[in-house]
Coordinates of C-alpha atoms in Angstrom, one line a residue:
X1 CA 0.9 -16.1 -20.9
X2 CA 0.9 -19.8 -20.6
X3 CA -2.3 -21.8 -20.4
X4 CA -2.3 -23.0 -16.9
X5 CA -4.8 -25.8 -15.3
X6 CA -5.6 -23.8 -12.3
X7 CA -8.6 -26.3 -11.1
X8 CA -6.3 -29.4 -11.5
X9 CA -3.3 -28.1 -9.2
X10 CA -6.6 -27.2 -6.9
X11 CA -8.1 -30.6 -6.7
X12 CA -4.4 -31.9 -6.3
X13 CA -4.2 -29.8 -2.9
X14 CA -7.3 -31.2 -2.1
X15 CA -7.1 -34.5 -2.2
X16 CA -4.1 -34.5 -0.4
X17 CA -6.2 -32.5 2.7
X18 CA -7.8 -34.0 5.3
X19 CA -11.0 -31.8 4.4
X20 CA -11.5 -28.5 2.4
X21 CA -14.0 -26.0 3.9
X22 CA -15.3 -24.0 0.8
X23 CA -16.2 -20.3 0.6
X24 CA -16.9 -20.2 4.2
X25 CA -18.8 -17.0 5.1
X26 CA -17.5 -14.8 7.8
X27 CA -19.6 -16.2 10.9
X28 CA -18.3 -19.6 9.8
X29 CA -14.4 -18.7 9.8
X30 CA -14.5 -16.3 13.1
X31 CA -16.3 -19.7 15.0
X32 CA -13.6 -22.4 13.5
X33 CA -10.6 -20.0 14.2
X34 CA -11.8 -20.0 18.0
X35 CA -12.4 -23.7 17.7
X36 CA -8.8 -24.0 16.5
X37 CA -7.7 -21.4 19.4
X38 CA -5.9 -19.4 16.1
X39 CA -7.7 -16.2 17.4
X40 CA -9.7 -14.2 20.5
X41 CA -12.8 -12.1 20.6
X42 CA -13.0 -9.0 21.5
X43 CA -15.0 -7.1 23.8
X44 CA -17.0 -6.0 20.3
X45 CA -16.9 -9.3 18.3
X46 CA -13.7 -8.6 16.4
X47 CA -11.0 -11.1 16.1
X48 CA -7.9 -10.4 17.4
X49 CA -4.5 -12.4 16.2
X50 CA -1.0 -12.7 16.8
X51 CA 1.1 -13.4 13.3
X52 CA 4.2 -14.7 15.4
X53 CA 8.0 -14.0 14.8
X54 CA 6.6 -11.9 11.3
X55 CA 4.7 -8.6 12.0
X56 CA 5.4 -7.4 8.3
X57 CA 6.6 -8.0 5.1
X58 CA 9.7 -10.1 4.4
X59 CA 10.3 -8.2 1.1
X60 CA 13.9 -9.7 0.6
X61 CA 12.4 -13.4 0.5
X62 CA 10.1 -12.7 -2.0
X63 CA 11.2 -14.0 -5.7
X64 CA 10.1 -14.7 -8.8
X65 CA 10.5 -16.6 -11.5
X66 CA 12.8 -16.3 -13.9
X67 CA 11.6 -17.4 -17.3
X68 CA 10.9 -16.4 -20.5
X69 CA 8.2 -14.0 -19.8
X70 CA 9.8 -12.3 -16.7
X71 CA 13.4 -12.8 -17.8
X72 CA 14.0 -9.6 -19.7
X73 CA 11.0 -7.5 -18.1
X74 CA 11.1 -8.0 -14.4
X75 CA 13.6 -5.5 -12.5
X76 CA 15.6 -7.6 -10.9
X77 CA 17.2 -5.2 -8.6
X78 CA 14.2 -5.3 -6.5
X79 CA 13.0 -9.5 -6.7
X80 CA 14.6 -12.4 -6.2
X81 CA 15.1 -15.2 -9.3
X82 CA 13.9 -18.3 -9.0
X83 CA 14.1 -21.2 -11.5
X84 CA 11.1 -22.7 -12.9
X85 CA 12.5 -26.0 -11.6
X86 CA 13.3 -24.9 -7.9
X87 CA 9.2 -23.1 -7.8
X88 CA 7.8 -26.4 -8.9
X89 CA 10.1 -28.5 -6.1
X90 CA 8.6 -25.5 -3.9
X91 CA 5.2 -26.1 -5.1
X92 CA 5.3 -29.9 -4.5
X93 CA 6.8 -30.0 -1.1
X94 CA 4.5 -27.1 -0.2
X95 CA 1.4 -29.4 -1.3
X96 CA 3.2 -32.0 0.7
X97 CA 2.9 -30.1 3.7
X98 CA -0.7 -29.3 3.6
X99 CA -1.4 -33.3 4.0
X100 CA -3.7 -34.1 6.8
X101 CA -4.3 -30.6 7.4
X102 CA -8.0 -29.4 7.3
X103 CA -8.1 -26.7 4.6
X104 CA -10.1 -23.7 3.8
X105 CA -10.5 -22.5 0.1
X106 CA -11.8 -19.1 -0.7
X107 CA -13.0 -18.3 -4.2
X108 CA -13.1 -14.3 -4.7
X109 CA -12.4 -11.8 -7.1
X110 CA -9.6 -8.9 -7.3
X111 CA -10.7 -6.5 -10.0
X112 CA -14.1 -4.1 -9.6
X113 CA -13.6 -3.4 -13.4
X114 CA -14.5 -6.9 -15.5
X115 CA -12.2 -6.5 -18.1
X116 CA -9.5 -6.3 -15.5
X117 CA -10.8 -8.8 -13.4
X118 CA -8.9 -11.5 -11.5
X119 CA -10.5 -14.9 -10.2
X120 CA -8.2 -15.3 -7.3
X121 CA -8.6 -18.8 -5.0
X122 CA -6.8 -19.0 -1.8
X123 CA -5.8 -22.5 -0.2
X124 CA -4.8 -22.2 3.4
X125 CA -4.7 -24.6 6.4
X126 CA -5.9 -21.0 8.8
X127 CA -9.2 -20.1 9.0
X128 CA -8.4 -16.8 9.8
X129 CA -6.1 -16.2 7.6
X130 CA -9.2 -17.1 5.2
X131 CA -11.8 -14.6 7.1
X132 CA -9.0 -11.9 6.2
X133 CA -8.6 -12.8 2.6
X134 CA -12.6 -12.9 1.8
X135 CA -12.4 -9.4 3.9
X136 CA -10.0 -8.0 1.7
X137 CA -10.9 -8.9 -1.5
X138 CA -13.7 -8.9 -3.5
X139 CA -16.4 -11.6 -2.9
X140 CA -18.6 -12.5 -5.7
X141 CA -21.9 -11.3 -6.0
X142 CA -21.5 -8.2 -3.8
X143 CA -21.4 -4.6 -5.2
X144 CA -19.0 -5.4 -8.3
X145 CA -19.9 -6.8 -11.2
X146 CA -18.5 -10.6 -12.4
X147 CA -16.4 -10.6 -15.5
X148 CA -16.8 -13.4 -18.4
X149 CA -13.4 -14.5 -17.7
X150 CA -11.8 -13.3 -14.8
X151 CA -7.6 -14.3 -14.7
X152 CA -7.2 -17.6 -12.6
X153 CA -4.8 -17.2 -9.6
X154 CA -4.0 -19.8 -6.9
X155 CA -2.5 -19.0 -3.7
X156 CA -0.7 -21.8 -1.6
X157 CA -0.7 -20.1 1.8
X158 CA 1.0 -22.7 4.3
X159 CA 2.7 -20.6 6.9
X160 CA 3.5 -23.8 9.3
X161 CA 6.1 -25.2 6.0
X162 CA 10.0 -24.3 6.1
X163 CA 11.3 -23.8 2.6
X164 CA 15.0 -25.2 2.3
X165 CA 17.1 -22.8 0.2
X166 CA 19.3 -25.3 -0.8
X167 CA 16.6 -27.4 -2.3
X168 CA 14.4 -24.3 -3.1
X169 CA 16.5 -21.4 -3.8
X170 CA 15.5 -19.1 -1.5
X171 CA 17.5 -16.9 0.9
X172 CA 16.0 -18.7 4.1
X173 CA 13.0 -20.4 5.5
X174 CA 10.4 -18.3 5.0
X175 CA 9.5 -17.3 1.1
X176 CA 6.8 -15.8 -1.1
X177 CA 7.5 -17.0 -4.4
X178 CA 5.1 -16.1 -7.7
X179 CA 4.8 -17.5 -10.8
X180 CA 4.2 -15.2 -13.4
X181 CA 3.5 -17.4 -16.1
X182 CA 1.0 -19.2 -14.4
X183 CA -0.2 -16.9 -12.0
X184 CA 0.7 -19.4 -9.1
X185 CA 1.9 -18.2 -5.6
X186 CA 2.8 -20.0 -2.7
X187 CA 3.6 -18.1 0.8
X188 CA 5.6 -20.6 3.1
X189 CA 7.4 -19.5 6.9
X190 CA 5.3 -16.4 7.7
X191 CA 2.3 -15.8 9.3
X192 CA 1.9 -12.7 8.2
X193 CA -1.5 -11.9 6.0
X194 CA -0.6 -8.9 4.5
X195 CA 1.8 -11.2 2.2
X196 CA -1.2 -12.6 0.7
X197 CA -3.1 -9.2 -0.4
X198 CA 0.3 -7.8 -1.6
X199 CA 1.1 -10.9 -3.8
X200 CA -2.3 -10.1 -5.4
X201 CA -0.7 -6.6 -6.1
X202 CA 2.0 -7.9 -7.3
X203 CA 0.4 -10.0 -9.9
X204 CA -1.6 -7.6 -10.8
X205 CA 1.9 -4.9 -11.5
X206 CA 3.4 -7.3 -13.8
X207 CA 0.6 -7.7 -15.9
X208 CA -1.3 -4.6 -15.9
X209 CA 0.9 -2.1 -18.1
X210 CA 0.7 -4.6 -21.1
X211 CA -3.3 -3.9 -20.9
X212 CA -2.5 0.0 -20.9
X213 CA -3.4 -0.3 -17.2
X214 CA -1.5 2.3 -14.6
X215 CA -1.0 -0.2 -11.4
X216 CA -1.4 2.2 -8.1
X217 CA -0.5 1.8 -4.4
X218 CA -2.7 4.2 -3.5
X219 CA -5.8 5.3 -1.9
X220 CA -9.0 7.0 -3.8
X221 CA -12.0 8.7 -3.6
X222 CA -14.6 10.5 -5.1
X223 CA -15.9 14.5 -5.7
X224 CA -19.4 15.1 -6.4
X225 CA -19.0 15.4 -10.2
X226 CA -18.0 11.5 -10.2
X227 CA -14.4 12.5 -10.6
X228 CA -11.4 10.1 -8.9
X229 CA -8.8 11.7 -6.6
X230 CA -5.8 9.5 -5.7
X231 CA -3.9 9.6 -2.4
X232 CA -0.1 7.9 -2.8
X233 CA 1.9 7.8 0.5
X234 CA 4.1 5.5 2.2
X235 CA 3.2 4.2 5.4
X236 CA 2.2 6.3 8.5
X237 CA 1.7 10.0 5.9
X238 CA -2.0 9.8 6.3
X239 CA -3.2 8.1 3.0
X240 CA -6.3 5.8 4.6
X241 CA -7.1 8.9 7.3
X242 CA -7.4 11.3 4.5
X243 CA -9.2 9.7 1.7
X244 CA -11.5 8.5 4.4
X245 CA -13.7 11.4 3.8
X246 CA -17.7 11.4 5.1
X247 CA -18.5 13.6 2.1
X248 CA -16.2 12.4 -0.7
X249 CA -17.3 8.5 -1.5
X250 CA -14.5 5.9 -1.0
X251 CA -13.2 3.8 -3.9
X252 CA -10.4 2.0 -2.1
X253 CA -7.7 2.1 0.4
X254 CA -4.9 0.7 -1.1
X255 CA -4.8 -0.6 -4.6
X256 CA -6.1 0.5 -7.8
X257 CA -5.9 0.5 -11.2
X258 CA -6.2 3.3 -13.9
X259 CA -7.8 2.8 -17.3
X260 CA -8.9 4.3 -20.3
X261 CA -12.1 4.7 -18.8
X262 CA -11.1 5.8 -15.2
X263 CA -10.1 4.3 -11.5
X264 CA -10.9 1.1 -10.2
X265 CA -10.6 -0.5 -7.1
X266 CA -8.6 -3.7 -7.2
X267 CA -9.8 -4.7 -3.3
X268 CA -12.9 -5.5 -1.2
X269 CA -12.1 -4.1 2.3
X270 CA -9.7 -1.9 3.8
X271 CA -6.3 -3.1 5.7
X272 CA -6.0 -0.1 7.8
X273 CA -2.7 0.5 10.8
X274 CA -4.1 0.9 13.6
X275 CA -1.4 2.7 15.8
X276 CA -2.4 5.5 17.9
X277 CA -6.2 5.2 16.6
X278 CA -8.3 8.2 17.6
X279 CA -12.1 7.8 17.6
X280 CA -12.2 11.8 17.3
X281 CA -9.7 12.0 14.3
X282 CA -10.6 8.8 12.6
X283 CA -13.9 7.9 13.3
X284 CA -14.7 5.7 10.3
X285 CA -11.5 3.7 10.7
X286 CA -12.4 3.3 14.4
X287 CA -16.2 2.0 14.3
X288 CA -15.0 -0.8 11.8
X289 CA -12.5 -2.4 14.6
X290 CA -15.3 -2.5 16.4
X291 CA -17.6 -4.8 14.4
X292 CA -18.3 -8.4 14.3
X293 CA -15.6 -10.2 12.0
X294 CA -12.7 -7.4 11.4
X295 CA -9.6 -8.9 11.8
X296 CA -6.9 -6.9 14.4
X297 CA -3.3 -8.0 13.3
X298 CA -1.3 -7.6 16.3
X299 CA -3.1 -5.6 18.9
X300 CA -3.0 -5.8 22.0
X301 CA -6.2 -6.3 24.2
X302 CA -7.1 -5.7 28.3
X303 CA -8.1 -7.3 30.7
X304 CA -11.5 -6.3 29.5
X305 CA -10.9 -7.4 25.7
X306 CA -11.0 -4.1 24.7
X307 CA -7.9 -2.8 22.3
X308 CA -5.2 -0.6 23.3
X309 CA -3.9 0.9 20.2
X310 CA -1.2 2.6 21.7
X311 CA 0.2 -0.3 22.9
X312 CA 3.1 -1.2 20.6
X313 CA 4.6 -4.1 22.8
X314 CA 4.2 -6.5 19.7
X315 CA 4.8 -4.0 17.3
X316 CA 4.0 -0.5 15.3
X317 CA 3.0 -2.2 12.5
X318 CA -0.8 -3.3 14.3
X319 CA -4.0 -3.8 11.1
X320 CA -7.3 -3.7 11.4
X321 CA -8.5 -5.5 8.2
X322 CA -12.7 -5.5 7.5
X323 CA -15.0 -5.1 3.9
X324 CA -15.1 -2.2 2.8
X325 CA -19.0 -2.0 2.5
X326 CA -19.1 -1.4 6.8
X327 CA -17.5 2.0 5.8
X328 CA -20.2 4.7 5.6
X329 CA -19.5 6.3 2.6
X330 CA -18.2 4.5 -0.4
X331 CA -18.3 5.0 -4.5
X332 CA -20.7 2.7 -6.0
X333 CA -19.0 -0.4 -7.6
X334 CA -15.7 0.7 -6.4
X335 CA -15.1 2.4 -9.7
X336 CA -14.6 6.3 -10.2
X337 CA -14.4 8.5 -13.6
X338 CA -11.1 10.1 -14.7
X339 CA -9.1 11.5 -12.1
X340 CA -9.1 15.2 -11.6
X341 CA -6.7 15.3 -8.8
X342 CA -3.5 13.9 -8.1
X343 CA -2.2 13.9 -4.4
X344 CA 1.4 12.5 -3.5
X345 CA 1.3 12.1 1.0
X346 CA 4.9 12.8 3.0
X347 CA 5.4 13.0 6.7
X348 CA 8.8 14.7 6.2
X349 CA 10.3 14.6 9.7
X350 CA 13.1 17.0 8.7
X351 CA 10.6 19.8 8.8
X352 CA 11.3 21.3 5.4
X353 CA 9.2 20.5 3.0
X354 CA 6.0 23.0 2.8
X355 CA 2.4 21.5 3.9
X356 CA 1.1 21.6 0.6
X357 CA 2.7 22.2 -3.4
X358 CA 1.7 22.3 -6.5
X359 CA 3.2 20.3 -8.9
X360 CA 4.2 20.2 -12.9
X361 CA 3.6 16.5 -15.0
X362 CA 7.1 16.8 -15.1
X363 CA 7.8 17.1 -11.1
X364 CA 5.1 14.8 -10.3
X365 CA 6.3 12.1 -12.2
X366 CA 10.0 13.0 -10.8
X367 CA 7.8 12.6 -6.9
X368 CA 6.2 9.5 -8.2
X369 CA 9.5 7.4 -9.1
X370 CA 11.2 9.2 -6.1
X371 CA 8.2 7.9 -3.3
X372 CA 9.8 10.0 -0.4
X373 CA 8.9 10.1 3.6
X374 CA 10.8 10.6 6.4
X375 CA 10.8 8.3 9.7
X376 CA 12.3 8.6 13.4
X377 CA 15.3 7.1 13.6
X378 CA 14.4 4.6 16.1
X379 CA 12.6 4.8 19.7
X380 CA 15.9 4.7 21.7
X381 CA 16.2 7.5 23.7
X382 CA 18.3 10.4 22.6
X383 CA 17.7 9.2 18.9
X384 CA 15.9 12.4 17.6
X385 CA 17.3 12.3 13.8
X386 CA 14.9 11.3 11.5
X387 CA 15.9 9.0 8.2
X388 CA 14.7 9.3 4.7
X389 CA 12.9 6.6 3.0
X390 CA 12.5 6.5 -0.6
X391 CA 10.2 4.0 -2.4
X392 CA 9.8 3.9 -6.2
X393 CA 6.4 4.5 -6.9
X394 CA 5.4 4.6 -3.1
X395 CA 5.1 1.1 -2.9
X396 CA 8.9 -0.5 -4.3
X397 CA 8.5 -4.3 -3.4
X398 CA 5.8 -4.5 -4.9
X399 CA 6.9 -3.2 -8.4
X400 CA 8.1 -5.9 -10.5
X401 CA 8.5 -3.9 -13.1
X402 CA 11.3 -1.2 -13.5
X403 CA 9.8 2.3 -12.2
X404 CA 10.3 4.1 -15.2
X405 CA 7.6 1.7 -16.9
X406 CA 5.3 3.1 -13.9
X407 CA 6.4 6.1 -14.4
X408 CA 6.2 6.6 -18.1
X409 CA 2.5 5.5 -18.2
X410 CA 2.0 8.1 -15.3
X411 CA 3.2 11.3 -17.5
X412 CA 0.9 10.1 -20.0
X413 CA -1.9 9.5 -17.9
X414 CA -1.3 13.3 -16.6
X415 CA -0.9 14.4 -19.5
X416 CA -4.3 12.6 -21.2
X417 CA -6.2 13.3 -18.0
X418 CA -5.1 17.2 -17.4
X419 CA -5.5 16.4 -14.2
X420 CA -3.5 18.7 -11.2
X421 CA -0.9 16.9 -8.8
X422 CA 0.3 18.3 -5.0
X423 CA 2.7 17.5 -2.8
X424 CA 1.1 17.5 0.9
X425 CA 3.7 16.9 3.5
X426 CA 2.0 15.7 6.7
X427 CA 5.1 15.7 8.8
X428 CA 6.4 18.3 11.0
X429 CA 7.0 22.5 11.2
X430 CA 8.9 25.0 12.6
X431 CA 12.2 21.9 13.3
X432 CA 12.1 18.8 12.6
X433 CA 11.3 15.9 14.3
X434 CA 12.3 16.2 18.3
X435 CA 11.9 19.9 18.2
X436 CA 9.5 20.8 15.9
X437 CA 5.9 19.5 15.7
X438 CA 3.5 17.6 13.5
X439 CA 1.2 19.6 11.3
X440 CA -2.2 19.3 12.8
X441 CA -4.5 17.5 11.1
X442 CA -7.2 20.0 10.7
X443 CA -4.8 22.4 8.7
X444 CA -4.2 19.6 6.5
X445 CA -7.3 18.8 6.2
X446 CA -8.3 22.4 4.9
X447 CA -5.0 22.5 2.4
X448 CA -6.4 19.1 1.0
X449 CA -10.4 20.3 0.4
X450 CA -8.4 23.5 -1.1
X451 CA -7.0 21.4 -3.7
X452 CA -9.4 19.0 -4.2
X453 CA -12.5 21.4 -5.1
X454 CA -10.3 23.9 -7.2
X455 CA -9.8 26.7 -4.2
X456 CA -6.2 26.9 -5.3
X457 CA -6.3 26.7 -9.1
X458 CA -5.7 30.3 -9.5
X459 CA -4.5 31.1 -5.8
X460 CA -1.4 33.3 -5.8
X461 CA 2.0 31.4 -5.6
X462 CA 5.1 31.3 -4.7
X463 CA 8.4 29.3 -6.8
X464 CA 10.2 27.6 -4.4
X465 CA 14.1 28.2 -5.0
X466 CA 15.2 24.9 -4.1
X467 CA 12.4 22.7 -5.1
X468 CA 11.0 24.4 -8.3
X469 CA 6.9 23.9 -7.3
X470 CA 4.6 26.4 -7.0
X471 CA 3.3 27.5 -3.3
X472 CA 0.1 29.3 -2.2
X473 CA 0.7 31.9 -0.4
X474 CA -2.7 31.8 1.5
X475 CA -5.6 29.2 1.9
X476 CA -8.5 30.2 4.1
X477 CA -8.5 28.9 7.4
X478 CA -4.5 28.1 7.4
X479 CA -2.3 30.0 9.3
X480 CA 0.0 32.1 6.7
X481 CA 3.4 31.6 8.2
X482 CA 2.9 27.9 7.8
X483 CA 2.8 28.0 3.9
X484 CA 6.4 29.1 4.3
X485 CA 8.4 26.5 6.5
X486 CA 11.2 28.7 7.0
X487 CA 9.1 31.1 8.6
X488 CA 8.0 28.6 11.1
X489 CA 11.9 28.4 12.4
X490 CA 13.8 29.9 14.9
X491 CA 17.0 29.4 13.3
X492 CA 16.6 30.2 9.3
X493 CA 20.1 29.5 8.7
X494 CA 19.8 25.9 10.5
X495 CA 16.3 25.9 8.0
X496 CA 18.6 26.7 4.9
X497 CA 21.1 23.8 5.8
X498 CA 18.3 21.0 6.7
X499 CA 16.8 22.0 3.3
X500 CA 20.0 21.5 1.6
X501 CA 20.5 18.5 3.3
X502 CA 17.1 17.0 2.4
X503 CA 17.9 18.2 -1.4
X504 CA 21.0 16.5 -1.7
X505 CA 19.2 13.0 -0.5
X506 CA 16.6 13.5 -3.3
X507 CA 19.3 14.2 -5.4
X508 CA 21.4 10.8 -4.1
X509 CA 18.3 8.2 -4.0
X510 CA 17.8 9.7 -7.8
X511 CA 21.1 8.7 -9.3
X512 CA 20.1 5.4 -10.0
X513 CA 17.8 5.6 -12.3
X514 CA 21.3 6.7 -14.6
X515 CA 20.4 9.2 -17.6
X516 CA 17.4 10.3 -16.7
X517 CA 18.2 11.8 -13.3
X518 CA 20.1 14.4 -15.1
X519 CA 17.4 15.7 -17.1
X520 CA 14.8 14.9 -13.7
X521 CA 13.0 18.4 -12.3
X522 CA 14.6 17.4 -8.7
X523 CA 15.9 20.4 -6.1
X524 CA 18.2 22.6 -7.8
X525 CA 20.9 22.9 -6.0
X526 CA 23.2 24.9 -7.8
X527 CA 20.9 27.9 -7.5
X528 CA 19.9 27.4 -4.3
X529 CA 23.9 27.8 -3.4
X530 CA 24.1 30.9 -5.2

């Protein structure tokens, strides 16, 4: 990696601001982004936000670039390329643009393990933009341990700048462009936050697999032994809710790595959706919006300042994001041992897939690379079909890498580990979505406490003829019928041809990864026709 003056481009940005707040602390940066009218208070002393015309990602404005380190290793089906030149005319204009602008500079730490530690600085003209950063990350001196020589990173966070694509390269006005090399980032045209804890991530995918480091979108937790259990899902399939656990300590909620020596968390805090938030089901999640200093992305608020989380006016996509210490039960230095247990999260609206599966190396890594949910179509009325959604890895845009690096060092890691995957579909029974209904969440609950603590490690199964994993046929406290999704169905034969249906869109979203879907343990359908 090239040598980089990370301090010098910092006291450049400086020096061109009208004033740089440093390290604020979180009283601080909730009373200057009411000063600055950027944010509200709640009825319980959270700050509530709007991030504008952006309520999520812009994944196809995000680029990197393209030199010699990325040029041959990035997969470039899934970034943008940008030239070194056109990031530096970026970089200058951006700096530009934060002239005159009081700025707020945040020194923190992504990384719980020292070795792989990052010493990540965050520049921004929004001071509550910067009260979510130092909530999501780690900040020094609290619970983890400093390494010797943490990785410099600087982001340039000016959402108020327009990037020109003509002078920039970038496919319109809004961009999140990373330097590699250098470990630079700067996030222009989007108000957004979540861009700035993702670019993190994606720093943190590119250069973790050279360090023998398995990069994870997931969530994780602990069992009593000290062991790690990993929850991957895609959006809205229950990965925070579940690995929330009052007796199983939390390591993280999002991002991780995996070492030689076991699971670390890369984060600080939690950025949790906050859609349909039940105190009952989620209490945990619940009791941190309503704390002094979490930030609520996108909700809507009452007369009374109180949050209405069903309220999707602005959006689905509504965060709470907060430290993770206000959680009550969290692993000690956001590290765990070796994981035992492997979990891959689906809410498969199509009603097929069974509510829990056990899973080969081989499958799980075929799972892992295929990163499959299921959505509603849309909230028109009358649109009842729901839509597959396949993410490498359960978390594609943030991959820079080509999947198959992620999910070579996964087989191994299984393999090295001995630990046991599952498939646990959170999504719907007896029909799919519009006419049959979700899985409650206390029957997943007891099929995920069955897997974690061993119940099912010499339950009787089942082979599923279209999918190839293994089913119990009965977990305690779990009605019977439901193991078997067919069962649950009126129609068997209309069961028979949504499976088939479901199986031929694995098949389809697996074709391009060329060679190796041939040889993949994916649905077999030729036996399932005969």
């Amino acid at each position: 990696m090239t040598l980089f003056d990370h301090e010098a481009l910092r006291s450049t940005i400086a020096a061109r601001a009208g004033s740089v707040s440093l390290n604020d602390i979180a009283p601080v940066l909730v009373a200057r982004s009411l000063q600055g009218e950027e944010s509200e208070l709640t009825a319980d002393g959270a700050v509530s936000v709007r991030t504008g015309a952006f309520t999520g990602r812009s994944p196809k404005d995000k680029f990197i670039v393209r030199d010699g380190l990325t040029d041959t290793t990035v997969w470039w089906d899934n970034s943008g390329a940008m030239s070194p030149a056109q990031f530096d005319l970026l970089l200058a204009d951006a700096i530009a643009a934060m002239g005159g602008h009081g700025l707020f500079r945040q020194d923190l730490l992504a990384g719980a393990d020292p070795r792989h530690q990052y010493g990540v600085t965050v520049l921004t003209p929004s001071a509550w933009h910067a009260l979510f950063i130092r909530n999501l990350l780690i900040r020094p001196g609290e619970m983890v341990e400093t390494g010797s020589n943490p990785t410099p990173v600087t982001i340039v966070h000016v959402p108020h700048f327009r990037a020109d694509p003509a002078r920039h390269g970038s496919r319109t006005d809004t961009v999140i462009a990373l330097d590699m090399s250098r470990n630079v980032v700067i996030i222009a045209g989007t108000s957004y936050a979540g861009e700035i804890k993702k670019s993190v991530f994606s720093l943190f995918n590119f250069h973790a697999p050279r360090q023998g480091v398995l990069p994870m979108h997931c969530s994780a937790n602990l069992g009593k032994d000290g062991e790690a259990a990993l929850f991957f899902g895609l959006s809205g399939t229950g990965k925070t809710t579940l690995s929330n656990d009052p007796n199983r300590p939390l390591i993280g909620d999002d991002e991780h790595g995996w070492s030689a020596d076991g699971v670390f968390n890369l984060e600080g805090g939690c950025y949790a959706k906050t859609i349909n938030l039940n105190p009952k089901a989620e209490p945990e999640i619940f009791a941190a919006t309503r704390r002094f200093a979490t930030v609520l992305e996108n909700v809507v608020l009452d007369d009374a300042k109180v949050p209405v989380f069903d309220d999707v006016s602005l959006t689905e996509n509504t965060r709470a994001a907060y430290p993770i210490h206000v959680l009550p039960a969290i692993a000690k230095g956001s590290v765990g041992g070796t994981p035992k247990t492997v979990v891959f999260l689906t809410a498969d609206a199509f009603g097929v897939l069974p509510p829990v599966a056990r899973l080969t190396p081989e499958q799980a890594v075929y799972h892992f690379l295929s990163g499959y949910t299921a959505k509603v179509a849309g909230t028109e009325r009358g649109v009842t079909e729901p839509q597959a959604t396949f993410s490498a890895c359960f978390g594609a845009p943030f991959m820079p890498l080509h999947p198959t690096v992620y999910g070579d060092m996964l087989a191994e890691k299984l393999t090295s580990s001995g630990a046991t995957a599952w498939l646990i579909n959170t999504g719907w029974t007896g029909g799919g979505y519009g006419t049959g209904k979700r899985i409650d969440i206390a029957s997943t609950r007891r099929l995920l406490t069955a897997a974690l603590d061993g119940s099912l490690d010499n339950a009787a199964m089942r082979t599923d003829d279209l999918f190839g994993f293994e089913v119990p046929l009965a977990v305690p406290g779990v009605e019977a019928r439901l193991l078997t999704p067919r069962l649950t169905w009126a129609d068997a034969q209309a069961y028979d041809r949504q499976a088939l249906h479901l199986a031929g869109l694995f098949r389809a979203n697996f074709e391009k990864f060329g060679d190796a879907a041939n040889a993949a343990p994916g649905p077999r359908l030729a036996q399932a026709a005969e």
